Amino acid sequence: MYKVLISDKLGQAGLDLLEQQDDVHYDMKTGLNKEELIAIMPEYDALIIRSGTRPDADIIAAGTKLKAIGRAGIGVDNIDLAAATKHKVIVMNTPRANSIATAEQTMALMLASSRYTAISHSSVAAGKWERSKFVGVELHSKTLGIIGFGYIGRLVAQRAQAFGMTVIAYDPYVSSEVGQEMNVQLVELAELLPQADYISLHTIVTPETTKMINAEALSQMKSNAILINVARGKLIDEDALAAALSNGTIAGAGLDVYFSEPPENNPLIGLPNVTHTPHLGASSKEAQRAVGEQIAQQVVDVLRGNPAQHQVNPF
Ligand code: MLT
């Protein structure tokens, strides 16, 4: 019997799939701290996580029987990939299962940041009726600059075009032909920053992209620019962004992700021109069903000696 530990909340569809396997037993134990996790790791053949659990080198080394780590979602920045590879632990994710949810959350934050949705909601809820205070701007005829033109970036481009936006993108790994097919011009970052009315981040965190939105980048943006981040908080220098939002360098931001989560002593929280959500990009029922099912199936496949569909640390 293969034993699987699920240490973050997983959608019911994934649990049902594991339940149906005769050779798999799972335990769902959420909210464990590092020591508690290390203590039970030797029992398990596989670990399924979302973004809450951070399997570092100690946790992975404690998994003496561990063969697989399944990440129900896209980002694997919470996993020590080098340690997993060293211990021959296959790491897998579900790269497309929550992409539509993330693209839709991006559009939601673009619209909410443009039309004062959150702040005017609070005003009405407080018994006020301040119509002239909340005159927003339209997406139509504006330029959206997408940083990171992978699958999610392209879904966002399609949706923005349906709103009548011109879309430009920066991605050093994508050819201009890919952009042409979608009527999106691929440009250098230095061209994108001063042209875009909206800038949306859809890239992964690497040493090159960490804090790529810093004081220097912000100073090149338009004063009406609205920055959207549904990717990862570490892409932004939050002190620099808070300063830029407070002194009028840019107009607003819609943020779903933060440098550390949940954010503590974060200079962005509570600024009047920021719309916040608590890392909800992948939090649709459809996406959670899909990530749960897909990661459960992949873990079962790997435990039975079959190849993983989306292995992120090939060896
Ligand atoms: C992802 O990487 O899949 C999303 O950010 C959602 C999550 O962290 O679970």
Short mmCIF file of N, CA and C in Angstrom, two decimals, residues 188-196 199 212 214-223 225 249-250:
data_model
loop_
_atom_site.label_atom_id
_atom_site.label_comp_id
_atom_site.label_asym_id
_atom_site.label_seq_id
_atom_site.Cartn_x
_atom_site.Cartn_y
_atom_site.Cartn_z
N GLU A 188 10.87 45.12 -25.86
CA GLU A 188 11.81 45.08 -24.73
C GLU A 188 11.12 45.68 -23.51
N LEU A 189 11.61 45.29 -22.32
CA LEU A 189 11.03 45.82 -21.08
C LEU A 189 11.09 47.35 -21.06
N ALA A 190 12.21 47.89 -21.54
CA ALA A 190 12.39 49.35 -21.53
C ALA A 190 11.38 50.05 -22.44
N GLU A 191 10.85 49.32 -23.43
CA GLU A 191 9.80 49.91 -24.28
C GLU A 191 8.43 49.75 -23.65
N LEU A 192 8.22 48.61 -23.00
CA LEU A 192 6.91 48.33 -22.42
C LEU A 192 6.57 49.29 -21.28
N LEU A 193 7.53 49.51 -20.39
CA LEU A 193 7.23 50.26 -19.17
C LEU A 193 6.67 51.66 -19.45
N PRO A 194 7.25 52.44 -20.37
CA PRO A 194 6.71 53.80 -20.57
C PRO A 194 5.47 53.85 -21.47
N GLN A 195 5.14 52.72 -22.14
CA GLN A 195 3.99 52.74 -23.06
C GLN A 195 2.69 52.29 -22.43
N ALA A 196 2.78 51.42 -21.41
CA ALA A 196 1.59 50.71 -20.94
C ALA A 196 0.78 51.53 -19.94
N ILE A 199 0.01 47.33 -16.43
CA ILE A 199 1.12 46.37 -16.53
C ILE A 199 0.75 45.18 -15.67
N MET A 212 12.05 42.72 -9.92
CA MET A 212 12.24 43.38 -11.23
C MET A 212 11.42 44.67 -11.30
N ASN A 214 11.12 47.53 -9.51
CA ASN A 214 11.80 48.28 -8.45
C ASN A 214 11.66 49.78 -8.73
N ALA A 215 12.34 50.59 -7.94
CA ALA A 215 12.18 52.05 -8.09
C ALA A 215 12.52 52.50 -9.50
N GLU A 216 13.56 51.92 -10.07
CA GLU A 216 14.00 52.28 -11.42
C GLU A 216 12.90 51.95 -12.46
N ALA A 217 12.34 50.73 -12.36
CA ALA A 217 11.28 50.33 -13.30
C ALA A 217 10.04 51.19 -13.11
N LEU A 218 9.68 51.45 -11.86
CA LEU A 218 8.47 52.25 -11.58
C LEU A 218 8.63 53.67 -12.13
N SER A 219 9.86 54.19 -12.07
CA SER A 219 10.07 55.57 -12.53
C SER A 219 9.87 55.69 -14.04
N GLN A 220 9.94 54.58 -14.75
CA GLN A 220 9.74 54.63 -16.21
C GLN A 220 8.27 54.50 -16.61
N MET A 221 7.39 54.15 -15.65
CA MET A 221 5.98 53.93 -15.99
C MET A 221 5.22 55.25 -16.10
N LYS A 222 4.06 55.20 -16.77
CA LYS A 222 3.22 56.39 -16.90
C LYS A 222 2.58 56.73 -15.55
N SER A 223 2.25 57.99 -15.35
CA SER A 223 1.68 58.36 -14.04
C SER A 223 0.26 57.83 -13.88
N ALA A 225 -0.46 54.77 -14.79
CA ALA A 225 -0.32 53.30 -14.89
C ALA A 225 -0.90 52.59 -13.68
N THR A 249 3.88 58.53 -8.65
CA THR A 249 4.67 58.01 -9.78
C THR A 249 3.79 57.14 -10.66
N ILE A 250 2.97 56.28 -10.05
CA ILE A 250 1.95 55.53 -10.80
C ILE A 250 0.62 55.69 -10.07
#
